PDB file of C-alpha atoms in Angstrom:
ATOM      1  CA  UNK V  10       0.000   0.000   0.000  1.00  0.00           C
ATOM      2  CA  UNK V  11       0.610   3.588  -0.684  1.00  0.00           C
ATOM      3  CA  UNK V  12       2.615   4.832   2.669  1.00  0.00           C
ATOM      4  CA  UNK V  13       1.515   8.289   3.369  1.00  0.00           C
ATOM      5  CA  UNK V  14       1.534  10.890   6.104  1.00  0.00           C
ATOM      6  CA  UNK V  15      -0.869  11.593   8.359  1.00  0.00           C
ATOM      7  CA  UNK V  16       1.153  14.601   9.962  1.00  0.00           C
ATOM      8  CA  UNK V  17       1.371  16.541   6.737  1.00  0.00           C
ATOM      9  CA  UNK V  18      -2.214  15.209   5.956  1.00  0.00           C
ATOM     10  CA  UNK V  19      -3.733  16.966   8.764  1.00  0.00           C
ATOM     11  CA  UNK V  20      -1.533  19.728   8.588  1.00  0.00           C
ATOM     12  CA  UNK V  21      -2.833  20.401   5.052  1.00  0.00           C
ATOM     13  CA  UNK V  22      -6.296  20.275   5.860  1.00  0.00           C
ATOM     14  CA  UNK V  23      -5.785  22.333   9.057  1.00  0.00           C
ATOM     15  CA  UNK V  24      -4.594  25.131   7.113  1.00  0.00           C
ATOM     16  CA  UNK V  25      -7.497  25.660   5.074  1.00  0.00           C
ATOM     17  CA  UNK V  26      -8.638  27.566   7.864  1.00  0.00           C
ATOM     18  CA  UNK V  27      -6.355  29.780   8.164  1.00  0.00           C
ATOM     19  CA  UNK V  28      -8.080  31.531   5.234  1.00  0.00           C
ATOM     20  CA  UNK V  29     -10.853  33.731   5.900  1.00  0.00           C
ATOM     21  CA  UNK V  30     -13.658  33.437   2.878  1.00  0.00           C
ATOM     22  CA  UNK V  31     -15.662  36.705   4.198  1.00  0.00           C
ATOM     23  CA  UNK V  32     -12.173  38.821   4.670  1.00  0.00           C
ATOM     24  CA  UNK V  33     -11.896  42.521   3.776  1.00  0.00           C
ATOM     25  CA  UNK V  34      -9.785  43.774   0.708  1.00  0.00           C
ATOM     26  CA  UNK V  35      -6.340  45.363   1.905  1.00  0.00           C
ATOM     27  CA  UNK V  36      -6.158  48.888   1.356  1.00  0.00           C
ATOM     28  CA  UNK V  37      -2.447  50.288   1.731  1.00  0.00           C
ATOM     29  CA  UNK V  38      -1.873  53.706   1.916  1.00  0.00           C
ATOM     30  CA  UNK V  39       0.976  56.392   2.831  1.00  0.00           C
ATOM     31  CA  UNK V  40       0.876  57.783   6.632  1.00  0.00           C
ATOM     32  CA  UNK V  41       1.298  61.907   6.080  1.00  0.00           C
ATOM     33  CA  UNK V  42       3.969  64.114   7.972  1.00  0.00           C
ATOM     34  CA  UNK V  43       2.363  65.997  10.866  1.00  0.00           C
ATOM     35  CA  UNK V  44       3.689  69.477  11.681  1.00  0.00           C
ATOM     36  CA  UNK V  45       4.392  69.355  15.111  1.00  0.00           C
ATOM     37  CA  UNK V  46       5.000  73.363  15.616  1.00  0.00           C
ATOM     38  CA  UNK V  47       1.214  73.330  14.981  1.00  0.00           C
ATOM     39  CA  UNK V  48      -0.086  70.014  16.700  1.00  0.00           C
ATOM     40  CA  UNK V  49       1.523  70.344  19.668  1.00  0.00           C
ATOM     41  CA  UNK V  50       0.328  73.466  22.472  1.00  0.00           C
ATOM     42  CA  UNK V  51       3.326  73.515  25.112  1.00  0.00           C
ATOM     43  CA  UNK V  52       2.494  73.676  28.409  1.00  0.00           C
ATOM     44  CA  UNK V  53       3.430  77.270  29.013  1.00  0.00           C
ATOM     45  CA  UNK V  54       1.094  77.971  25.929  1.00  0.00           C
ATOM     46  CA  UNK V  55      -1.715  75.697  27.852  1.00  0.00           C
ATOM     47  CA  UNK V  56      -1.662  77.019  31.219  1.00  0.00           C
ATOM     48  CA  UNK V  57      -1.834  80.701  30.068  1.00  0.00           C
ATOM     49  CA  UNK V  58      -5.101  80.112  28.596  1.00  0.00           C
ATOM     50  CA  UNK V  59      -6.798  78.332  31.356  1.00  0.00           C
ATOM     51  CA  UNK V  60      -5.937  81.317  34.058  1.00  0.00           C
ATOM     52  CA  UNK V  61      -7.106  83.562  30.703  1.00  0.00           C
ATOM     53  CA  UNK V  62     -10.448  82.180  30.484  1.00  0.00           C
ATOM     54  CA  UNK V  63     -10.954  80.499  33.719  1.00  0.00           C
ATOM     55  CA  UNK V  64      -9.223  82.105  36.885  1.00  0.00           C
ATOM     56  CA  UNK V  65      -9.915  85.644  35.864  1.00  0.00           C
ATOM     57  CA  UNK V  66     -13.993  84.605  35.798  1.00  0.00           C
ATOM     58  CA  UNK V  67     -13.982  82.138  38.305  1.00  0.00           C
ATOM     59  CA  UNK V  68     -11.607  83.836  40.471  1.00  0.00           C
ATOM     60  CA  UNK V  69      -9.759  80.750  41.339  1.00  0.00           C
ATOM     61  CA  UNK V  70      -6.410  80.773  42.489  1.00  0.00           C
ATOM     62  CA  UNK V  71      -4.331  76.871  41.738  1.00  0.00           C
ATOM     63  CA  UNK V  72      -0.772  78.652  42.995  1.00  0.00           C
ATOM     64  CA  UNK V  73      -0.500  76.198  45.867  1.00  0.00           C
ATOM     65  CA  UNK V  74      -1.486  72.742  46.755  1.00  0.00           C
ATOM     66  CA  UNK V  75      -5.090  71.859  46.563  1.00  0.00           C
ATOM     67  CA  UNK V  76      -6.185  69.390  49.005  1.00  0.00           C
ATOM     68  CA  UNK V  77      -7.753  66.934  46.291  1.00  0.00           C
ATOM     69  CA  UNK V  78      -3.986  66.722  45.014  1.00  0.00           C
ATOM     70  CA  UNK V  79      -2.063  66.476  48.132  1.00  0.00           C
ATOM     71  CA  UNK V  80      -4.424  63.411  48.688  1.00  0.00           C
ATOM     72  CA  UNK V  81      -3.748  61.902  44.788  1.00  0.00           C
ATOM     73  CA  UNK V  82       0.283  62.327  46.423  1.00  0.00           C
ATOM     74  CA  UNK V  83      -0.069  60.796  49.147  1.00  0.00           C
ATOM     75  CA  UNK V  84      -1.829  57.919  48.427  1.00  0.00           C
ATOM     76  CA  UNK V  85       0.325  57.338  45.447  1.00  0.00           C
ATOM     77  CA  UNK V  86       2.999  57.382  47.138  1.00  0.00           C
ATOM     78  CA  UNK V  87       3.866  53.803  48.420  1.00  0.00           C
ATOM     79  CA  UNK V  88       3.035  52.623  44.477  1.00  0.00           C
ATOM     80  CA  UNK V  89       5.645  55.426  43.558  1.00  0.00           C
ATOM     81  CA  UNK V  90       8.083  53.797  46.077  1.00  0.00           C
ATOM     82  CA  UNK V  91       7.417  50.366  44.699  1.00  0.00           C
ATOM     83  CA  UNK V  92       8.052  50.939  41.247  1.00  0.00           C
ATOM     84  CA  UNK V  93      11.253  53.107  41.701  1.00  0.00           C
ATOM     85  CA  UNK V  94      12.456  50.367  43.690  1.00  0.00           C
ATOM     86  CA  UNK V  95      11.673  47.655  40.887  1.00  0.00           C
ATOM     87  CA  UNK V  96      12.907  50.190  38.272  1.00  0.00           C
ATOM     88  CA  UNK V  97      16.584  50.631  40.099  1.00  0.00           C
ATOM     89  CA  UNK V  98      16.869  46.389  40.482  1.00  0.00           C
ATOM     90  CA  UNK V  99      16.280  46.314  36.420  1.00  0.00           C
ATOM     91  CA  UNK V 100      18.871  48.390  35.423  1.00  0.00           C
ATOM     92  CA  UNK V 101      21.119  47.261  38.476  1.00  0.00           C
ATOM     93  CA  UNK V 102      20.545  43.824  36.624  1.00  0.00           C
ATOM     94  CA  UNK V 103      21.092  44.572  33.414  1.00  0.00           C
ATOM     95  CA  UNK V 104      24.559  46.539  34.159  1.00  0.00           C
ATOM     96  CA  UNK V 105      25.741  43.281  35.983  1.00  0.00           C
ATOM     97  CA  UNK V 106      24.942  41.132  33.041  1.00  0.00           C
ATOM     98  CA  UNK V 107      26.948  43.747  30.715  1.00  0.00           C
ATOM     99  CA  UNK V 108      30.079  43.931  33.488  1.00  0.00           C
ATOM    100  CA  UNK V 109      33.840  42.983  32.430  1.00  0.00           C
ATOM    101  CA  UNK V 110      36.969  41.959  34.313  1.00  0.00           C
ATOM    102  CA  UNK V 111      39.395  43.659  32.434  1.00  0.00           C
ATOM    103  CA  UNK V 112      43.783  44.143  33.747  1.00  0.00           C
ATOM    104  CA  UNK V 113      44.444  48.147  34.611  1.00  0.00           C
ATOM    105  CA  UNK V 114      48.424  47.736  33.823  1.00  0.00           C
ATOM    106  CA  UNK V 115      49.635  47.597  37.369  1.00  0.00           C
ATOM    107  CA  UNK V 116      51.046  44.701  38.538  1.00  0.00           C
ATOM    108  CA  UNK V 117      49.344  43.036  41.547  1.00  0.00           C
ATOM    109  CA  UNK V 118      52.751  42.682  43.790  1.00  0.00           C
ATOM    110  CA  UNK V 119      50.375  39.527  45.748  1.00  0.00           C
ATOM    111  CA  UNK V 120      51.381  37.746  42.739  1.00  0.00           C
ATOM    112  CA  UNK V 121      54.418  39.245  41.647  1.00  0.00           C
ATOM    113  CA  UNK V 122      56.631  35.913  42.780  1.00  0.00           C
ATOM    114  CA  UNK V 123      54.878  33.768  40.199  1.00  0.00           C
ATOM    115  CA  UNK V 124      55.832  35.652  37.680  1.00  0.00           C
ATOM    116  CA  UNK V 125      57.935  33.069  36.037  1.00  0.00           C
ATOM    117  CA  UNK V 126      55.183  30.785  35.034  1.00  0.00           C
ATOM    118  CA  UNK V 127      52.266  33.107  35.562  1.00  0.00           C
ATOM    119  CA  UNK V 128      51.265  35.420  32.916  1.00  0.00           C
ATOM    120  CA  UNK V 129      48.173  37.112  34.980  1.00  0.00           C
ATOM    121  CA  UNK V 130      49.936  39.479  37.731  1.00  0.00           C
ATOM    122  CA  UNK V 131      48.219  42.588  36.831  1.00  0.00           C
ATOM    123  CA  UNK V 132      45.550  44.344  38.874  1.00  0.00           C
ATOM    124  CA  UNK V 133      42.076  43.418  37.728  1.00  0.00           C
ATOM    125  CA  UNK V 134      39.259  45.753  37.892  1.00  0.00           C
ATOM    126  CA  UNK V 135      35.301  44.616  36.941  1.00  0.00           C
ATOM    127  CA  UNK V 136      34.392  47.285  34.557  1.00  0.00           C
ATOM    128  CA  UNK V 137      30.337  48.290  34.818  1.00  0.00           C
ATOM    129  CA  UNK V 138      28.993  50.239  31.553  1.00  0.00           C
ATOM    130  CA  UNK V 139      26.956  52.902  32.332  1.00  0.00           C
ATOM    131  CA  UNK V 140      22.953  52.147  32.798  1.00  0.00           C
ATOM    132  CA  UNK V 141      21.100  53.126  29.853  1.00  0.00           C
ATOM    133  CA  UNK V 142      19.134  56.069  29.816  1.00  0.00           C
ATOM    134  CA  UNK V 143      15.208  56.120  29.986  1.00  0.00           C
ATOM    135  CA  UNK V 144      12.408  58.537  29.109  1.00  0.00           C
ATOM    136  CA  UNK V 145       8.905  57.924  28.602  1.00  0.00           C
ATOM    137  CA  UNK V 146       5.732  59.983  26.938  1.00  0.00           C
ATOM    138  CA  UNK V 147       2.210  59.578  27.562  1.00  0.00           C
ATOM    139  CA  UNK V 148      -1.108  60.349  25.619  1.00  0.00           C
ATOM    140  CA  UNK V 149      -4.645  61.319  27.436  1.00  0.00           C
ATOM    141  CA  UNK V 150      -7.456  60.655  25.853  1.00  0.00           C
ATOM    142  CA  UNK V 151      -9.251  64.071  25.790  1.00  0.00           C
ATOM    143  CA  UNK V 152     -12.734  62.620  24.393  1.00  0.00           C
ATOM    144  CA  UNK V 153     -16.233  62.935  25.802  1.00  0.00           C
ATOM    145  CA  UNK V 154     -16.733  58.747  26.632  1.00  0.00           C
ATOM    146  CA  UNK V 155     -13.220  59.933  29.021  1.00  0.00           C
ATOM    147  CA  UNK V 156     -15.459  61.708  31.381  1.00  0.00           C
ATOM    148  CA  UNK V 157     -16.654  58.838  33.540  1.00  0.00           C
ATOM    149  CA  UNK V 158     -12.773  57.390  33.487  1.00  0.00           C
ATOM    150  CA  UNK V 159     -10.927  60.702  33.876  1.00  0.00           C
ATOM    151  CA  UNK V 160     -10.756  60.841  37.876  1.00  0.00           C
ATOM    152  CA  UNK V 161      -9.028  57.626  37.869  1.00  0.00           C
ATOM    153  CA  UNK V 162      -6.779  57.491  34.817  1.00  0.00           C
ATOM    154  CA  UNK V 163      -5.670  61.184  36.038  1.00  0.00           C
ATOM    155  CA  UNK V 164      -4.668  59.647  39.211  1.00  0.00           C
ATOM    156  CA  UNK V 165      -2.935  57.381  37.145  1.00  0.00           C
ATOM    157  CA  UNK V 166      -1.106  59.009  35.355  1.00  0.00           C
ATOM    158  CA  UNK V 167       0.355  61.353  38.065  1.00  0.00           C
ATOM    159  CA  UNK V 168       1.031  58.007  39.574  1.00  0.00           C
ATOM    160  CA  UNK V 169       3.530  57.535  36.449  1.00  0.00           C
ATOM    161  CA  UNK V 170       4.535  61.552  36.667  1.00  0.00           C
ATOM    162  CA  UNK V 171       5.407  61.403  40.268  1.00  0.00           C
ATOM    163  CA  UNK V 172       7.741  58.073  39.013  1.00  0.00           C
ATOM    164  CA  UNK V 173       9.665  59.770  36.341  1.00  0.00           C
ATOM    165  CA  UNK V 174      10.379  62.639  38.769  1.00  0.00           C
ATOM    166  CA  UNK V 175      11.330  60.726  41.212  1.00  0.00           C
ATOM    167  CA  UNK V 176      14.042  58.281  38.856  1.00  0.00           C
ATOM    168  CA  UNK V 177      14.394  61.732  37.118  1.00  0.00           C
ATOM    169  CA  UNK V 178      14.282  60.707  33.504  1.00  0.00           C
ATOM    170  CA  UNK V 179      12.549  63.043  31.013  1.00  0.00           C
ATOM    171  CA  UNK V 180       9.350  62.830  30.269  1.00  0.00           C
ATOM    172  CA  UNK V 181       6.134  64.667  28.339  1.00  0.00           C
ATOM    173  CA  UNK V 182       2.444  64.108  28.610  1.00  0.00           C
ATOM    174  CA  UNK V 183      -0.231  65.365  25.776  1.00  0.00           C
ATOM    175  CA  UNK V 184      -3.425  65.316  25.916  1.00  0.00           C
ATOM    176  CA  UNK V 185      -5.176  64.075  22.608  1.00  0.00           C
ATOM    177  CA  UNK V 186      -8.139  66.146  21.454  1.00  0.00           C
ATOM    178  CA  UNK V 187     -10.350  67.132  18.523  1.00  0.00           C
ATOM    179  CA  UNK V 188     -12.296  69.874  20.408  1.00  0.00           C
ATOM    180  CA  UNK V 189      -9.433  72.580  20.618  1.00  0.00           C
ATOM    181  CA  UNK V 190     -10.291  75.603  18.978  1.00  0.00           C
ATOM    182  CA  UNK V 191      -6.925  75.621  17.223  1.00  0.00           C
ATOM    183  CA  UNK V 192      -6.692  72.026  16.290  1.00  0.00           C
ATOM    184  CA  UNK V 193      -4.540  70.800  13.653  1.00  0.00           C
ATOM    185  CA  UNK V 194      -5.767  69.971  10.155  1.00  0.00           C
ATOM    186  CA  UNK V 195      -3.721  68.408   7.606  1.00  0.00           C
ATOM    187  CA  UNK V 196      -3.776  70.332   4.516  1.00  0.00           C
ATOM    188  CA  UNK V 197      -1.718  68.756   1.801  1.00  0.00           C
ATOM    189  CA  UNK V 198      -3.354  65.526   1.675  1.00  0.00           C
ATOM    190  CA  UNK V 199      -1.834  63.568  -1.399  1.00  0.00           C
ATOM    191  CA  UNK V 200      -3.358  60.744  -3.493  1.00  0.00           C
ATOM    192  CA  UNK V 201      -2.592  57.494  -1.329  1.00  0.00           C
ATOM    193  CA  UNK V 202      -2.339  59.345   2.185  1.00  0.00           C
ATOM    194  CA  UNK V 203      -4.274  58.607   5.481  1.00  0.00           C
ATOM    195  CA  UNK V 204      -7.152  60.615   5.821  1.00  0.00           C
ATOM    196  CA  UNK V 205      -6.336  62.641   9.070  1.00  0.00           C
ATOM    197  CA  UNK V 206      -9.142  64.617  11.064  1.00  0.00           C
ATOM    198  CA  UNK V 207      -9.085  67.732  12.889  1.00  0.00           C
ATOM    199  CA  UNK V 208      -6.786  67.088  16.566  1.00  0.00           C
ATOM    200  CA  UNK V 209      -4.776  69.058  18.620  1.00  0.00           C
ATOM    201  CA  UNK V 210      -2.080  67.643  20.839  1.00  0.00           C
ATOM    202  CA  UNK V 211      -2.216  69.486  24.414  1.00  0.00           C
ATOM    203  CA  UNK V 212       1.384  69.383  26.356  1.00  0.00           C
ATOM    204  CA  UNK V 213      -0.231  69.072  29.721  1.00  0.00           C
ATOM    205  CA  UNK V 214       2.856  67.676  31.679  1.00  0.00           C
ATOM    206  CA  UNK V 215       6.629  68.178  31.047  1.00  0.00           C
ATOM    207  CA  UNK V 216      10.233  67.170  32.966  1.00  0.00           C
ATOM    208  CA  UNK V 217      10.472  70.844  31.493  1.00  0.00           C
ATOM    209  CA  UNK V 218       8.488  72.378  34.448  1.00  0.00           C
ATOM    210  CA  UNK V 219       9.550  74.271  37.534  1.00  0.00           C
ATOM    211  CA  UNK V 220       8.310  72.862  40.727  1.00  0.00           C
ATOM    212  CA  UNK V 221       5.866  75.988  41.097  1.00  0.00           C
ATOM    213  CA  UNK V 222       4.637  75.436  37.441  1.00  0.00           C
ATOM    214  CA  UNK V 223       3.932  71.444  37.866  1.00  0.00           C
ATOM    215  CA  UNK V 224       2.059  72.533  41.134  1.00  0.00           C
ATOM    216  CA  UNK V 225      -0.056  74.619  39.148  1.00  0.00           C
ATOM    217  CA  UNK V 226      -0.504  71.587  36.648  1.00  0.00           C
ATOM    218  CA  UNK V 227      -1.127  69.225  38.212  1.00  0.00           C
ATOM    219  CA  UNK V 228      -4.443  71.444  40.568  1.00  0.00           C
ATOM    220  CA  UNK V 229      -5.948  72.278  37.305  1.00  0.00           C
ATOM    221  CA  UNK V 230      -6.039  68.934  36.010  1.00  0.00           C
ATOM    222  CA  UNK V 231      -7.285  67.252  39.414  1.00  0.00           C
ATOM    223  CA  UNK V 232      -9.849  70.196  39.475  1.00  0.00           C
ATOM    224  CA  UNK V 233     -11.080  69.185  35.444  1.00  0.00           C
ATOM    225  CA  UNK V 234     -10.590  65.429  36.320  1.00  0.00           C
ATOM    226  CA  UNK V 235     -12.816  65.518  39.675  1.00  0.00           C
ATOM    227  CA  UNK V 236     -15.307  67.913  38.343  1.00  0.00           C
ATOM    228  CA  UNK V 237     -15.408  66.609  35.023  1.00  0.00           C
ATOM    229  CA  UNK V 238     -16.354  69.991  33.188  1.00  0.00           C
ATOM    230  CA  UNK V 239     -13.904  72.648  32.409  1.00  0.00           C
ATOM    231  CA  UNK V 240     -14.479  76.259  32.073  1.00  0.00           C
ATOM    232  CA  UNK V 241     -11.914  76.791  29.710  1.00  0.00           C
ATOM    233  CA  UNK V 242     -12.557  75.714  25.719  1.00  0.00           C
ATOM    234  CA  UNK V 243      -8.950  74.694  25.364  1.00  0.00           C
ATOM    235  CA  UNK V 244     -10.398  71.048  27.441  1.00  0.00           C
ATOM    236  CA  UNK V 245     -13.767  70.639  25.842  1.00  0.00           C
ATOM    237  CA  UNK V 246     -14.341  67.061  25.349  1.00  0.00           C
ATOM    238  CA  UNK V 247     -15.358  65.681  22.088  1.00  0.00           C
ATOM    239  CA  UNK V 248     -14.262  62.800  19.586  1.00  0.00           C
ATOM    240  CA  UNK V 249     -11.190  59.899  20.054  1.00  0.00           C
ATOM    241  CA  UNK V 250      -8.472  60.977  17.252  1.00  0.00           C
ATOM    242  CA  UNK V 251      -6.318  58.075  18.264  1.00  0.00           C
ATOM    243  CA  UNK V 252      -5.163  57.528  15.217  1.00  0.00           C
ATOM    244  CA  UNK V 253      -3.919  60.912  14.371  1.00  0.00           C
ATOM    245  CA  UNK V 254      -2.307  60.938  18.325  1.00  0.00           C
ATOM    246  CA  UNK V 255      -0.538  57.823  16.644  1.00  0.00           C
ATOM    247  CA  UNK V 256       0.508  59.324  13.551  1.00  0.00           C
ATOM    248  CA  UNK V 257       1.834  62.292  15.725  1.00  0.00           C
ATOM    249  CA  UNK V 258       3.493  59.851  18.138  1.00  0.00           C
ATOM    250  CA  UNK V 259       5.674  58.497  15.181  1.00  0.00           C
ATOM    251  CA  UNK V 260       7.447  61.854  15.207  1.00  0.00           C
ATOM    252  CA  UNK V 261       7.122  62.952  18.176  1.00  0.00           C
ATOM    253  CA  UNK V 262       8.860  60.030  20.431  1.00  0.00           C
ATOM    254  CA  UNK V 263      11.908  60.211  18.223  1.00  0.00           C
ATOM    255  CA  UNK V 264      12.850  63.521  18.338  1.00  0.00           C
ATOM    256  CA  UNK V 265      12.109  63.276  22.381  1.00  0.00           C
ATOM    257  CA  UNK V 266      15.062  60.544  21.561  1.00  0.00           C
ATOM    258  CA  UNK V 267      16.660  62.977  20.118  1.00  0.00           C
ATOM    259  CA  UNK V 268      16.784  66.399  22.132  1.00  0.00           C
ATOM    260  CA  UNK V 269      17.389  64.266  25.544  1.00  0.00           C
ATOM    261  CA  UNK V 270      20.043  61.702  23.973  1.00  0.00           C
ATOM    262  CA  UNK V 271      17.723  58.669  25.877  1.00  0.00           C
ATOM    263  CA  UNK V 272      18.532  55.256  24.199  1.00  0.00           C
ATOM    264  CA  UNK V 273      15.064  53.774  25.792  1.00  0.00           C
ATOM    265  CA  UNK V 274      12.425  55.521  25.199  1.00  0.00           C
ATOM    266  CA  UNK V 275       9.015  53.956  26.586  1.00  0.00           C
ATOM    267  CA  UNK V 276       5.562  55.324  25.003  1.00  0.00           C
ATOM    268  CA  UNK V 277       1.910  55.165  26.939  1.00  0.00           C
ATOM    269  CA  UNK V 278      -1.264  55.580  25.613  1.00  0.00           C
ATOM    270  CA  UNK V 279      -4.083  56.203  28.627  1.00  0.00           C
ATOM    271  CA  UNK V 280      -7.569  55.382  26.669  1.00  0.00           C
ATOM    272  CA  UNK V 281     -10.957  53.570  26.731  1.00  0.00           C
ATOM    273  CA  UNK V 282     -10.310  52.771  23.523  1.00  0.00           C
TER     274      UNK V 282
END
């Protein structure tokens, strides 16, 4: 009889599935440049409009600590704690595992008297490379199906903040909207591109900032993130342009590389999705 096998047998017929009869065509197409000059508010830019529209009507005053932040600080603090402690034993790790014995020239005079049949009487010193640099960036969500989520995820990410500052490694957070009356609109779309809707990418957190000015910060977003209404048009909540926050992303984490020489650079996206 024919000898066959029943391996490649069922193998063949298994792999008919992996073909999908209902599947959608594949469309490629090109992903446009972004101008970041106008995507991007900075912080300084940000801030200035909410005591603009907000403070001067509302007569608030965010200067000092507000006691719905000082809580978010404290309570995050012992999570802080934990992960600078389990970032420090990574990279203590990893610049073990890169270490190197290597002879500094000098001859060890322990071993000097077996130097006729002993080739090794140098000094020896274990040579650790330095631990690579870090950085990370983070994107809010800044849409309206946010608003139930934003209390938490803000505490969240200040959670993360509060971490960078306290490893100090650079770090940037935007917040991702298509409400802004200034957002960003892609104007020389080309035959093949992405189609890219309106967005505007808000620089709500930077390593950049004094102490004073991420005091400030971090009030006015607790205050937005607790009351879940803003005052100020700049943080009107509307669509989810994730997609263009992506696009944007693929520019702006590598010249964040760039400007801070960082050789990792981590990138978080806080969304419902």
């Amino acid at each position: 009889s024919e000898i066959t096998s029943h391996t490649e047998k069922h193998y063949r017929e298994n792999e008919k599935k992996l073909f999908a009869e209902n599947a959608k065509e594949r469309v490629y197409a090109n992903i446009p440049k972004v101008d970041l000059n106008e995507a991007i508010m900075d912080y300084k830019e940000v801030y200035r409009r909410w005591k603009i529209e907000t403070e001067s009507r509302l007569e608030m005053n965010l200067e000092t600590e507000t006691d719905q932040y000082l809580k978010i600080r404290n309570n995050s603090n012992k999570t802080v704690s934990y992960l600078v402690k389990e970032f420090e034993l990574r990279k203590n790790a990893e610049q073990l595992k890169r270490a190197s014995v290597a002879k500094t020239g000098e001859l060890n005079m322990s071993k000097i008297f077996s130097y006729k049949y002993n080739e090794d009487i140098f000094k020896k010193v274990t040579v650790m490379p330095g631990g690579k640099s870090h950085g990370l960036v983070m994107f809010l969500d800044w849409s309206g199906s946010m608003s139930g989520h934003l209390e938490n995820t803000m505490k969240q990410l200040i959670t993360l903040v509060m971490f960078c500052k306290k490893v100090n490694i650079p770090f940037d957070v935007y917040a991702f909207t298509s409400e802004s009356p200034e957002s960003y609109s892609k104007r020389d779309i080309k035959t093949g591109d992405i189609m890219m809707k309106p967005f505007h990418l808000l620089n709500i957190f930077s390593s950049r900032m004094s102490a004073v000015e991420f005091t400030y910060a971090a009030n006015v977003m607790v205050d937005i993130s607790t009351s879940r209404y803003s005052y100020c048009r700049l943080f009107a909540m509307g669509g989810t342009p994730l997609n263009e926050a992506i696009i944007a992303a693929m520019k702006v984490v590598p010249e964040f590389q760039k400007k801070y020489k960082l050789q990792v650079v981590n990138t978080v996206f806080l969304t419902d999705g």
